[in-house]
Coordinates of C-alpha atoms in Angstrom, one line a residue:
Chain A
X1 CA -102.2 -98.9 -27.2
X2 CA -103.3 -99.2 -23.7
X3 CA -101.2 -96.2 -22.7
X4 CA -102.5 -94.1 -25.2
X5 CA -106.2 -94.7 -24.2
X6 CA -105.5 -93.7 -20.7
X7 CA -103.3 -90.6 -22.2
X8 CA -106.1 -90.1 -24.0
X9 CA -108.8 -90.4 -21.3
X10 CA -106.3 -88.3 -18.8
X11 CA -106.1 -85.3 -21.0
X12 CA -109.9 -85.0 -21.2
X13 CA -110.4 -85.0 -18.1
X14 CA -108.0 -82.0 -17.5
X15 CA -109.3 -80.2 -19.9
X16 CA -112.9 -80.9 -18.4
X17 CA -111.6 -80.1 -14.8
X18 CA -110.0 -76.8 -16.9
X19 CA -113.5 -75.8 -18.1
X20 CA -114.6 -75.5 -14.7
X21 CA -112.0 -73.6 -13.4
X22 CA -112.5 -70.7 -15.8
X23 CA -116.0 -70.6 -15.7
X24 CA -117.4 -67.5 -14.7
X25 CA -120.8 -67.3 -13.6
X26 CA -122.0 -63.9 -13.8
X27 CA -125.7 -64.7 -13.4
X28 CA -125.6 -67.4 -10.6
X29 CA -127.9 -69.0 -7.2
X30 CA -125.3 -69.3 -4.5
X31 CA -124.8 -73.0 -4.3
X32 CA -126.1 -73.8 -1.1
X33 CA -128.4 -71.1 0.5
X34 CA -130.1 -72.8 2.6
X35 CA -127.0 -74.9 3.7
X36 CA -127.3 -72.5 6.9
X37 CA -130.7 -74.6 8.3
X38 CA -128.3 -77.6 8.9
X39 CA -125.6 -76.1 10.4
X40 CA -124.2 -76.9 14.0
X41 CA -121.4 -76.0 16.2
X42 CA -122.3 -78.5 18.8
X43 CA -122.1 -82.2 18.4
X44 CA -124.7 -82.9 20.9
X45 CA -128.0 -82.9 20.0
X46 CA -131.5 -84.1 21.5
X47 CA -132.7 -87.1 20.2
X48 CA -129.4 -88.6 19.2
X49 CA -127.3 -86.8 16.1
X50 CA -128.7 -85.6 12.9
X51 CA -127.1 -86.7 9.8
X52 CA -123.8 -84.5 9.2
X53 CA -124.0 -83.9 5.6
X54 CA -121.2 -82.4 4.0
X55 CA -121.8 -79.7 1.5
X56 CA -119.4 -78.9 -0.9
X57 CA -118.9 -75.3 -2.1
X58 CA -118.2 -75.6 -6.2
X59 CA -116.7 -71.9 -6.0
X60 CA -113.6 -73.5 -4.4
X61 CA -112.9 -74.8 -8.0
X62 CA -113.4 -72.0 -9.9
X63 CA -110.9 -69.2 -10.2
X64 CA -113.6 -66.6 -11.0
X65 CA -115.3 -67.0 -8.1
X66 CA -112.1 -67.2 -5.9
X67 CA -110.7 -64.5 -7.4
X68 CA -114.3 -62.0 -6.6
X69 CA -113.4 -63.4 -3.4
X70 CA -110.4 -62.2 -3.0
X71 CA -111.8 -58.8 -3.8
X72 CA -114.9 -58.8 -1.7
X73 CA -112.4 -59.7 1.3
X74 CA -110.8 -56.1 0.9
X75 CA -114.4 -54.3 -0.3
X76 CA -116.1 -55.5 2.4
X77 CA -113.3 -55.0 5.2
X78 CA -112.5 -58.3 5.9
X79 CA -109.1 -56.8 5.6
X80 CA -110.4 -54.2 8.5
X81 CA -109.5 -57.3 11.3
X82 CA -108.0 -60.3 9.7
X83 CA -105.4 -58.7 8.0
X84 CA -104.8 -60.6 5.4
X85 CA -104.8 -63.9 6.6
X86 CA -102.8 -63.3 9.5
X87 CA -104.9 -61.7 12.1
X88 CA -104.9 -58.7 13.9
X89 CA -107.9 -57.6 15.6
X90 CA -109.6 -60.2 14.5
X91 CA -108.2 -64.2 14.3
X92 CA -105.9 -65.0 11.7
X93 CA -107.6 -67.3 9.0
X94 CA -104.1 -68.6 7.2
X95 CA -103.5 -71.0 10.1
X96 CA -105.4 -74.3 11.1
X97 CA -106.9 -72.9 14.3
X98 CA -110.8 -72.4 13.9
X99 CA -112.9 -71.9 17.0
X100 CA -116.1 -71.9 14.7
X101 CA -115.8 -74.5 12.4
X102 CA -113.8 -74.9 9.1
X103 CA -116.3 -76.2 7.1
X104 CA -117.8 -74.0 3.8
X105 CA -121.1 -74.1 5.8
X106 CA -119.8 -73.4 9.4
X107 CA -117.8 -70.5 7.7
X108 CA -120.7 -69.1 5.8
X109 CA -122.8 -69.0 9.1
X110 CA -120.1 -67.2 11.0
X111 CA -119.9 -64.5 8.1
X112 CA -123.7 -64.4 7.8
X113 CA -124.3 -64.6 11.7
X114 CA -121.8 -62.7 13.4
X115 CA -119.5 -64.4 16.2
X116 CA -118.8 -62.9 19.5
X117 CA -115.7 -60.5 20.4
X118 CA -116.5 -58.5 17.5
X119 CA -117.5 -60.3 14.4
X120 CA -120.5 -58.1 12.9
X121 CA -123.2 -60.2 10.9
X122 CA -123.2 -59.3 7.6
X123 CA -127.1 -60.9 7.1
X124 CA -129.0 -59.2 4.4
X125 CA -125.6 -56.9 3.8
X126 CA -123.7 -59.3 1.0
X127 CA -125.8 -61.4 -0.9
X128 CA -125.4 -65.0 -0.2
X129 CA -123.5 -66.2 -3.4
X130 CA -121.2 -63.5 -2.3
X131 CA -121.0 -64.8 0.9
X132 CA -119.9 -68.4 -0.6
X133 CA -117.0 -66.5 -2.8
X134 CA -115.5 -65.5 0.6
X135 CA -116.4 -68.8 2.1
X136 CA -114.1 -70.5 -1.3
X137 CA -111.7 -67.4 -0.8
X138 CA -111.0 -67.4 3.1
X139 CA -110.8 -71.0 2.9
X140 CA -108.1 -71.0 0.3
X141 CA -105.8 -68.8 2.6
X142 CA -105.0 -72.2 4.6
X143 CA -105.0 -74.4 1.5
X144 CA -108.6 -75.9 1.7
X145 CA -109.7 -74.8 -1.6
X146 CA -108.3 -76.2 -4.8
X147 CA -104.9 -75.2 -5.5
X148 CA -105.6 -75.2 -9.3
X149 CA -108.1 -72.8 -8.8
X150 CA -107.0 -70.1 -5.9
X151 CA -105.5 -66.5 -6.4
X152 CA -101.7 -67.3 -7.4
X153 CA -100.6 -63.4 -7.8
X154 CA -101.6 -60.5 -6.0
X155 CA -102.4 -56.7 -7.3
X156 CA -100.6 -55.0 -4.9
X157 CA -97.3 -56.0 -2.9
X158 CA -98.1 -59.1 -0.9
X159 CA -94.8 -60.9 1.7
X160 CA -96.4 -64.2 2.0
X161 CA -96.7 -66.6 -0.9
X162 CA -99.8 -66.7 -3.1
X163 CA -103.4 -68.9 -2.1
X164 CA -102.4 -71.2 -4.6
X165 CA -98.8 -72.5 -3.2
X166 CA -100.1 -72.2 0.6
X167 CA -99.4 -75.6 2.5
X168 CA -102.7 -77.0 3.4
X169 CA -103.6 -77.1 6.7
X170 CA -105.5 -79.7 8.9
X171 CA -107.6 -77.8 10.4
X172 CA -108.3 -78.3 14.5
X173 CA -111.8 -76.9 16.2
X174 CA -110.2 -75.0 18.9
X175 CA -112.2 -73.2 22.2
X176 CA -112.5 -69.5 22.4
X177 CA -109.5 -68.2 24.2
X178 CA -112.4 -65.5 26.1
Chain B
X1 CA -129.0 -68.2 -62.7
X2 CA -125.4 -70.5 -62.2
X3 CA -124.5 -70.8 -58.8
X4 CA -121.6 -68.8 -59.7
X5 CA -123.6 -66.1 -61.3
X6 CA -125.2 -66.2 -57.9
X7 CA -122.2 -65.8 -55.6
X8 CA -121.3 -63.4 -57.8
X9 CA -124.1 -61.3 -57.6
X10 CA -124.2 -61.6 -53.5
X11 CA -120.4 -60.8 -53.5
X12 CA -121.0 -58.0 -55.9
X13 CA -124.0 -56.5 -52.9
X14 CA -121.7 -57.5 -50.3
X15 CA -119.1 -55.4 -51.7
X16 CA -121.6 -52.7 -52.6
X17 CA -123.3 -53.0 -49.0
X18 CA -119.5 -52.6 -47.7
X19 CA -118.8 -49.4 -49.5
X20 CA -122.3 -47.4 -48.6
X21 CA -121.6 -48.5 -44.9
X22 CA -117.8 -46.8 -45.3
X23 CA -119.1 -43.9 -46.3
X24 CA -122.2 -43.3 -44.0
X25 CA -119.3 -44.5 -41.6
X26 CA -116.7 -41.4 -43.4
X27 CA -120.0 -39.2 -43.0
X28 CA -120.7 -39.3 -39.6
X29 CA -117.4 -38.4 -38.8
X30 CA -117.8 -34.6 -39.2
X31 CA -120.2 -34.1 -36.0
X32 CA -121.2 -36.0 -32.7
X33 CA -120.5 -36.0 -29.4
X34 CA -117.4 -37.9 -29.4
X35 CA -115.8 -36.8 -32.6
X36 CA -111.9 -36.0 -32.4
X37 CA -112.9 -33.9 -35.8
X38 CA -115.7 -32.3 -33.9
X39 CA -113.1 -29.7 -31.7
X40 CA -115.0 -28.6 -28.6
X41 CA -112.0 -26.3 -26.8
X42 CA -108.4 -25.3 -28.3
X43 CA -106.7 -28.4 -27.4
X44 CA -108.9 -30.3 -29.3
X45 CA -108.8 -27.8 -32.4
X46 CA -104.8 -27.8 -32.4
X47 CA -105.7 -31.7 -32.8
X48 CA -108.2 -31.6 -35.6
X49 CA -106.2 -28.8 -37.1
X50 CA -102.7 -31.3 -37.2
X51 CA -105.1 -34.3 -38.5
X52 CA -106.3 -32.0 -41.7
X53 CA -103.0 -30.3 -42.1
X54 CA -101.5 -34.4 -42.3
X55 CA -104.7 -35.1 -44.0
X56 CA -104.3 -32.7 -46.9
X57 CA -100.7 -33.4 -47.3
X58 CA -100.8 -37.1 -47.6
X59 CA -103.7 -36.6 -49.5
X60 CA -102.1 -34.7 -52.6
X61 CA -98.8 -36.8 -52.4
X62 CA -101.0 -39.9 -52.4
X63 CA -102.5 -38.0 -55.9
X64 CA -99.5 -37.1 -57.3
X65 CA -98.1 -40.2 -57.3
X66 CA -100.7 -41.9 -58.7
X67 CA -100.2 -39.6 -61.4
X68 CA -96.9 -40.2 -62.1
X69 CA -97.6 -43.6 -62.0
X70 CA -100.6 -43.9 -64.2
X71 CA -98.7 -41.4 -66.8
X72 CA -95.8 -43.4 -66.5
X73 CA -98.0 -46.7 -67.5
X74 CA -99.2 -45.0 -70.7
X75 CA -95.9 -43.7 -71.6
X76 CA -94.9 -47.2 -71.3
X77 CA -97.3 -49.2 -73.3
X78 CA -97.0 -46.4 -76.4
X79 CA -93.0 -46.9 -77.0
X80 CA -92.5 -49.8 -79.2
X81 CA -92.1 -54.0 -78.1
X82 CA -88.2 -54.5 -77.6
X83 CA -87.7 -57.7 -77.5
X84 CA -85.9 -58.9 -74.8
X85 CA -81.7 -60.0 -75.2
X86 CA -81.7 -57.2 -77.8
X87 CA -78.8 -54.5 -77.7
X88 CA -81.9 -52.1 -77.3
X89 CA -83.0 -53.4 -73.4
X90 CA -80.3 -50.4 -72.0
X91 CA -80.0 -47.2 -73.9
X92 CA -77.5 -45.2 -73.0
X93 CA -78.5 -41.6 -73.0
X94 CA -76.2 -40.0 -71.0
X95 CA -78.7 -36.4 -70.9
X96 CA -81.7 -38.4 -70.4
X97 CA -79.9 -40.6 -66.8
X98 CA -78.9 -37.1 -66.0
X99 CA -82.6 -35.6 -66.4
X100 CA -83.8 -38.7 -64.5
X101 CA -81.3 -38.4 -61.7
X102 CA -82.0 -34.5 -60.9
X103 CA -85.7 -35.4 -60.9
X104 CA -85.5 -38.6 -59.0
X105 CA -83.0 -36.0 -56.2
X106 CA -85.3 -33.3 -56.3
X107 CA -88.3 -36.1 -55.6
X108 CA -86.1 -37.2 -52.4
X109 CA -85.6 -34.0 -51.3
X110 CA -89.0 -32.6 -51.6
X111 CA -90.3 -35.9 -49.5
X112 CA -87.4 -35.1 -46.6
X113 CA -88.8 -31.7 -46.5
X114 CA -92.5 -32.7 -46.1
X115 CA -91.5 -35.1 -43.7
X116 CA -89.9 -32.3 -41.9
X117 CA -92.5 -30.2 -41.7
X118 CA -94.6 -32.8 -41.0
X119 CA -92.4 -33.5 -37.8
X120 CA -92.5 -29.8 -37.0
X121 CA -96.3 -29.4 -37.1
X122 CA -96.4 -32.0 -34.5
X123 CA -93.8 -30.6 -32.6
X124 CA -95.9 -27.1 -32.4
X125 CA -98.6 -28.5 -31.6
X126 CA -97.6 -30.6 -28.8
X127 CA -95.9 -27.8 -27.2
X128 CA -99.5 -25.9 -27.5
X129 CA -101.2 -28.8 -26.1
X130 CA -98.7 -28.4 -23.5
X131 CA -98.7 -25.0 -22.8
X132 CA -102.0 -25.0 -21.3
X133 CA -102.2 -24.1 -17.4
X134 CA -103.5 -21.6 -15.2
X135 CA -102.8 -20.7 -11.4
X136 CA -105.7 -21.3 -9.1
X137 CA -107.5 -23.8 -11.7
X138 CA -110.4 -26.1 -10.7
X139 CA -108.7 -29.7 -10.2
X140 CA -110.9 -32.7 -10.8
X141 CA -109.6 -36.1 -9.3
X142 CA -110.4 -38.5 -12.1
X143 CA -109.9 -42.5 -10.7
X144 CA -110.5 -45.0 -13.6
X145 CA -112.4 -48.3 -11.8
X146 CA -113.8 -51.5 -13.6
X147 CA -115.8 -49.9 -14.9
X148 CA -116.7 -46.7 -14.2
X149 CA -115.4 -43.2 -13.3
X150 CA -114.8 -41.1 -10.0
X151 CA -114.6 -37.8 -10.1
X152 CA -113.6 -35.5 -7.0
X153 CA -113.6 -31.8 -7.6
X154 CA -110.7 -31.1 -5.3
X155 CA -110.9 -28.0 -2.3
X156 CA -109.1 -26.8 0.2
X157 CA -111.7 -26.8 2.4
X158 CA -112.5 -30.7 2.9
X159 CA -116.7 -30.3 3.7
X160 CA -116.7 -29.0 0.2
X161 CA -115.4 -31.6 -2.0
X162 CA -117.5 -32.4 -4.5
X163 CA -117.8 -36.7 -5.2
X164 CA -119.6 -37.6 -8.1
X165 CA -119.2 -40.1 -11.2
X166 CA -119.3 -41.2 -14.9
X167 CA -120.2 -36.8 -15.5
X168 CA -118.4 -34.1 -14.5
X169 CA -119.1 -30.7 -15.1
X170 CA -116.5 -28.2 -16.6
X171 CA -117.0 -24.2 -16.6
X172 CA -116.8 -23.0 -20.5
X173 CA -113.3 -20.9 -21.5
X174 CA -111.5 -22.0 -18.2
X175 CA -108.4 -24.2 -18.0
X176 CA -109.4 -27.3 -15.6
X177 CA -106.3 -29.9 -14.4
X178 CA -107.8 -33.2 -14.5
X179 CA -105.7 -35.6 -11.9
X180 CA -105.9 -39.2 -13.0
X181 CA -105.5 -41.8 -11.5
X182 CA -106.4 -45.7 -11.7
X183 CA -108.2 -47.8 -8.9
X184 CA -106.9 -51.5 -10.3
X185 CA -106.3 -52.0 -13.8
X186 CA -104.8 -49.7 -16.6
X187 CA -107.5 -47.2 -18.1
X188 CA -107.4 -44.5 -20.9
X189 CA -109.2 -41.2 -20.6
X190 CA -110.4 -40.0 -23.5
X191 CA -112.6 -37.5 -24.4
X192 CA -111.9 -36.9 -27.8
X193 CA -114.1 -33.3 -28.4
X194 CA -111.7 -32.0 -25.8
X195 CA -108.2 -33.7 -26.1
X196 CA -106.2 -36.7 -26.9
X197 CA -106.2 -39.9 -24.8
X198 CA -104.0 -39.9 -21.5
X199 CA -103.9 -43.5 -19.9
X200 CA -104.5 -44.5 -16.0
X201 CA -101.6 -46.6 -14.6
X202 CA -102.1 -47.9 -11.5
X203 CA -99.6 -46.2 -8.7
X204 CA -98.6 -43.8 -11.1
X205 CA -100.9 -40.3 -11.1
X206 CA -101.0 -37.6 -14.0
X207 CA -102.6 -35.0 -14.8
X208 CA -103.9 -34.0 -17.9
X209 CA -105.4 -30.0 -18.8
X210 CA -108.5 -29.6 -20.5
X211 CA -110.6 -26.5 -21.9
X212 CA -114.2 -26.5 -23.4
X213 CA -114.9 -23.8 -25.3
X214 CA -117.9 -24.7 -26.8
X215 CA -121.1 -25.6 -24.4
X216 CA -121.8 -29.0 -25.0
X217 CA -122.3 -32.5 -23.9
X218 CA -119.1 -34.5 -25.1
X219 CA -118.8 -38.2 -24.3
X220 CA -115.3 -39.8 -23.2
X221 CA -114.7 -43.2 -23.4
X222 CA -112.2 -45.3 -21.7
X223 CA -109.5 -46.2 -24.5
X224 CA -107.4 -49.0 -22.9
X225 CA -108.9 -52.3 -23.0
X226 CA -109.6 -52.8 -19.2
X227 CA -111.7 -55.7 -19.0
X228 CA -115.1 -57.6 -19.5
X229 CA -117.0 -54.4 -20.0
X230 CA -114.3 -51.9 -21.2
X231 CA -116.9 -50.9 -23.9
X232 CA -119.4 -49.8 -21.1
X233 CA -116.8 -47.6 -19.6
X234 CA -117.9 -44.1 -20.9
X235 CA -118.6 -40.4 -19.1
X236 CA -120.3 -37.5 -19.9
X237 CA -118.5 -34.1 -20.1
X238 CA -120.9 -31.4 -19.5
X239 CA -119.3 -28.0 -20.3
X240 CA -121.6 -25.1 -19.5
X241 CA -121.2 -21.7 -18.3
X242 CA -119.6 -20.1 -15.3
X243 CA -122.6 -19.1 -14.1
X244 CA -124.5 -22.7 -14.5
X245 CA -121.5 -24.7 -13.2
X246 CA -121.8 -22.6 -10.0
X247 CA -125.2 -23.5 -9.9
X248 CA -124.4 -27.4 -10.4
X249 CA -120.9 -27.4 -7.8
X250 CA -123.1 -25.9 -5.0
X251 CA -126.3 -28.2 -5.6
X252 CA -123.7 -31.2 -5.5
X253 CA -121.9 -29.8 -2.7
X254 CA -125.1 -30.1 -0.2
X255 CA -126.2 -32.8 1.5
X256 CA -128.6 -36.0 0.2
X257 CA -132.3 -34.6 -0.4
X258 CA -134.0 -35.9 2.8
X259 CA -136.8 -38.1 2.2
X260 CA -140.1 -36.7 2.6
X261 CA -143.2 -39.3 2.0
X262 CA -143.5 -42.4 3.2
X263 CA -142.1 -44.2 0.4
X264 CA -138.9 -42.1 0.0
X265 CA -138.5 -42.7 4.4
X266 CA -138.7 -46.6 3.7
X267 CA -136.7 -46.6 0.4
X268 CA -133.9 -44.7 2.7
X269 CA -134.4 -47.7 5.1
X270 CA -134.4 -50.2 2.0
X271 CA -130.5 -48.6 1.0
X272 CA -129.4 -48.5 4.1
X273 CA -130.6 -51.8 5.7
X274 CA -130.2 -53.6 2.5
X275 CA -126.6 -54.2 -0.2
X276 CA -126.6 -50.9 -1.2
X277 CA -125.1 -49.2 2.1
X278 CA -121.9 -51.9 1.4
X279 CA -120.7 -50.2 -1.5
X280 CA -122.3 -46.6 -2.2
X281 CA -121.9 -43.2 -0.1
X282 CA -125.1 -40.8 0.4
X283 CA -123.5 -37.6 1.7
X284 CA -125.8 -36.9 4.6
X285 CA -126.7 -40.4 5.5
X286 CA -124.2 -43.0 6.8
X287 CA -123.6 -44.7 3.7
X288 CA -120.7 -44.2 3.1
X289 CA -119.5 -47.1 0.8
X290 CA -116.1 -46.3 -1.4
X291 CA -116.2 -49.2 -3.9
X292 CA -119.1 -47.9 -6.1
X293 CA -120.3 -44.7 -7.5
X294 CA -121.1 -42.1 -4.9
X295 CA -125.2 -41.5 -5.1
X296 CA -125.5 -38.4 -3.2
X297 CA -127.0 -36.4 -6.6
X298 CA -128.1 -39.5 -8.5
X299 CA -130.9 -38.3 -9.9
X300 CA -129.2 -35.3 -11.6
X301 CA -126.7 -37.9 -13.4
X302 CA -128.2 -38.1 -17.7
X303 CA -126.9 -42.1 -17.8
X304 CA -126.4 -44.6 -14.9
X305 CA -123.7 -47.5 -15.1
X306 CA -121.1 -45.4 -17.0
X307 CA -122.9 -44.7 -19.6
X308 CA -124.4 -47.9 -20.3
X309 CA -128.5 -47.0 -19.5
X310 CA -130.3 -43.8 -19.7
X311 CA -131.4 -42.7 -16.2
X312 CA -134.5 -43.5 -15.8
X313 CA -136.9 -45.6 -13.5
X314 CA -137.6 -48.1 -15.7
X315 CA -133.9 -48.7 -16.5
X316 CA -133.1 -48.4 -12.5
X317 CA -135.3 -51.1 -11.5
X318 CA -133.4 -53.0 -14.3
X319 CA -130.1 -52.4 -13.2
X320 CA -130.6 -52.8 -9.5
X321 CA -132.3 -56.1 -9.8
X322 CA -130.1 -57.9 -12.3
X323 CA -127.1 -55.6 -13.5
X324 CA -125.4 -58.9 -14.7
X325 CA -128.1 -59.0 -17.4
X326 CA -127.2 -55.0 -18.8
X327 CA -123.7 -55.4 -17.7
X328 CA -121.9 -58.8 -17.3
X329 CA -119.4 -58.9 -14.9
X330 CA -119.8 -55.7 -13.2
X331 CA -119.0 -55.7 -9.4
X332 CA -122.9 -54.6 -8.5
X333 CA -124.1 -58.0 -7.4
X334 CA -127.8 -59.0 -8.2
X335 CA -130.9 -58.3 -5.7
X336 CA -133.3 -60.3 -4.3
X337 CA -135.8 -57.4 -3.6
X338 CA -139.5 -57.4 -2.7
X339 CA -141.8 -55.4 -5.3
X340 CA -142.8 -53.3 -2.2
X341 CA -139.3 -52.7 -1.1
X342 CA -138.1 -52.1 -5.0
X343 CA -141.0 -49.1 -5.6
X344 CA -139.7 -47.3 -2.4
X345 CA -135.9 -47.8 -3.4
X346 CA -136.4 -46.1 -6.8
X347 CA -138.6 -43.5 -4.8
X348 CA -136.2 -42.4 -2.8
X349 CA -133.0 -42.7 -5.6
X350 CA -135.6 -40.7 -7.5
X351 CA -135.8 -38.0 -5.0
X352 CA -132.1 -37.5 -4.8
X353 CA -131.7 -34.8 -7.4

């Protein structure tokens, strides 16, 4: 009887976590905008540290939203540097190297700020609950963002294996190599 | 009144309600702009034509044998009650099973040889659909995307291809090869006053021949389910004559319109500062976005969003603020735009006839 409850209880919650997943906002306020105020790359700060809040990015559970940022990383070039995933002119993003930060907010700032050695800003140029799509989708190319939810076939031909059965990586801060 | 007289009577209107709709439906089948019965060039008559010729046929069979069957009932109920287990139940008549057997033959027969020519009348006129070609004809480039249409008018010369989409223009009593292709997803083009559907698959180009022969505006509408908003995915064929279309390729050849007041100058700076310049190309400027519809000639465009608003300011502002509200889905993203910087956007689109 026990059992059966917990079945029970078990199977709604899958099929609440499921409702999620295939949600697909088509009318939606990015969910953190001004997530960018409270960013830092530098863990010294005057007047001792401000509170590190963590912000969580609810596009990294929804296919939808993973799967527009799939395509906005190819419409809007990301493809151009990164390859994709594995770097080229720009840093590969499918490893656990990040010199900026790995964190949904760190990486939005980097897309909406620019980085030196070539990353444009793309301020004003992708509206921001674009931006957070490729935040979910660039982080689901090292297995940060749920595997439930990520890309797990491609449109075209693709050598690597999908988001969803990538091997999630720890991710390390590392120092510009220039 | 019972409440069965009741639902009676409602299921008696319903059924009424039901017919009337049919036949305004079965009505408003012999004209329009997107009419398979409605033949605007040969391609689409030798179409129309096979459709009555099947029509008529199936018709008078479908008469004749209710004929044979209603007869056949009356015959039936005037020859006297035999009660069954009688020696009566199965007459032999050997003339009569002879008679019956030559008729019943002679039936078959006569079906194989509709059915035949049935098969041949659709043979003929494929091969006429398929005859179609001309040397030197203009080639359109049509690529299906979710959900709209490109269309490049194809040149030797590359400065004077022709990018436009969701209309293209056709000369009238010329043979033009339409090249399709699909950007993602598997598409249908169909422009059913002109010809017969001819489906996008991705990575695998064809090419379809099309004629007007009758001036018109015909509408086409994708016809394989492609998505969220398949049923927005239309285009407008313009067929007009040599001397017009000559007109239109060389207006659409040219460069954007270059602003001239003040608002036009800042709604240039709005597109190109703002989303816009991500997606769209202006010939002339350096947008030169390939994911969404090229704008060079916007303004001369009848409907915006494949066919899903009328062009016109009011609808613009609309559609460039919150396109998710006319179009769910769509890859246009919403815009957070100042009233100021909005007016001098849809100046400047405005201005780009």
């Amino acid at each position: 009887m026990k059992s059966g409850f917990g079945l029970l209880t078990a199977s709604f919650l899958i099929l609440i976590s499921g409702c999620k997943r295939e949600d697909r906002g088509f009318r939606v306020s990015a969910p953190a905008a001004n997530a960018i105020q409270a960013i830092s790359l530098d863990p010294i700060h005057p007047g001792g540290a401000s509170t590190d809040e963590l912000i969580k990015n609810d596009y990294e559970e929804n296919a939808y939203a993973l799967s527009e940022g799939k395509r906005l990383y190819s419409q809007m070039n990301c493809v151009g540097c990164h390859a994709h995933g594995g770097g080229g002119m720009g840093v590969p993003l499918m490893d656990d190297k990040w010199i900026y930060g790995s964190r949904p907010e760190q990486v939005f700032a980097t897309i909406v700020e620019g980085r030196p050695n070539g990353m444009p800003s793309f301020r004003g140029k992708i509206p921001d609950y674009q931006v957070w799509a490729l935040v979910a989708y660039v982080r689901s190319m090292s297995g940060l963002a749920s595997q439930n939810a990520a890309p797990n076939r491609d449109d075209h031909m693709h050598l690597g294996p999908p988001e969803s059965s990538r091997e999630q990586q720890s991710p390390k801060d590392v120092p510009p190599t220039k | 009144m019972s409440r069965r007289a009741r639902e009676h009577k409602a299921w008696r209107f319903n059924v009424g309600a039901g017919v009337i709709l049919l036949m305004l439906f079965a009505a408003s089948g012999c004209r329009g702009s997107q009419n398979v019965l409605n033949p605007g060039g040969s391609q689409a008559s030798h179409i129309s034509n096979l459709w009555w010729f099947y029509f008529w046929i199936t018709v008078s069979i479908y008469c004749l044998v209710l004929i044979f069957l209603i007869s056949a009932i009356i015959r039936t109920t005037r020859k006297p009650f035999v009660p069954a287990g009688s020696r009566e139940v199965l007459p032999t008549n050997s003339d009569e099973e002879r008679r019956k057997t030559i008729f019943i033959g002679a039936a078959i027969g006569l079906s194989l040889a509709t059915l035949f020519v049935l098969f041949l009348a659709d043979l003929f006129t494929g091969r006429s659909l398929h005859s179609l070609r001309a040397a030197d004809a203009l080639t359109i480039k049509v690529t299906g995307h979710q959900w709209w249409w490109e269309a490049v008018y194809e040149d030797q010369v590359a400065s004077n291809q022709v990018t436009t989409a969701n209309e293209i223009h056709l000369p009238v009593g010329k043979p033009v090869q339409i090249k399709l292709a699909s950007h993602d997803v598997i598409h249908s083009f169909w422009v059913p006053n002109l010809h017969g559907k001819k489906d996008l698959i991705p990575g695998h180009p064809t090419t379809l021949w099309i004629q007007a022969d009758k001036a018109g505006v015909y509408r086409g509408q994708c016809a394989e389910f492609c998505g969220h908003q398949h049923a927005h995915m239309r285009l407008l064929v313009v067929a007009e004559d040599e001397e017009y279309f000559q007109q239109w390729l060389s207006r659409e050849r040219s460069n954007a319109h270059i602003p001239e007041t003040e608002n036009q100058i800042h709604g240039e700076k709005v597109f190109l500062q703002t989303t816009c310049v991500m997606c769209h190309a202006i010939q002339g400027t350096v947008a030169n976005g390939k994911v969404g519809p090229n704008l060079t000639h916007v303004a001369n465009r009848r409907m915006l969003a494949a066919g899903r608003i009328p062009n016109a300011r009011g609808y613009l502002a609309g559609w460039i603020l919150d396109p998710q509200h006319l179009k769910p889905g769509v890859q246009m993203p919403q815009h957070n735009l100042s009233s100021d910087q909005l007016q001098a956007l849809l100046d400047y689109l405005e201005s780009l006839n």
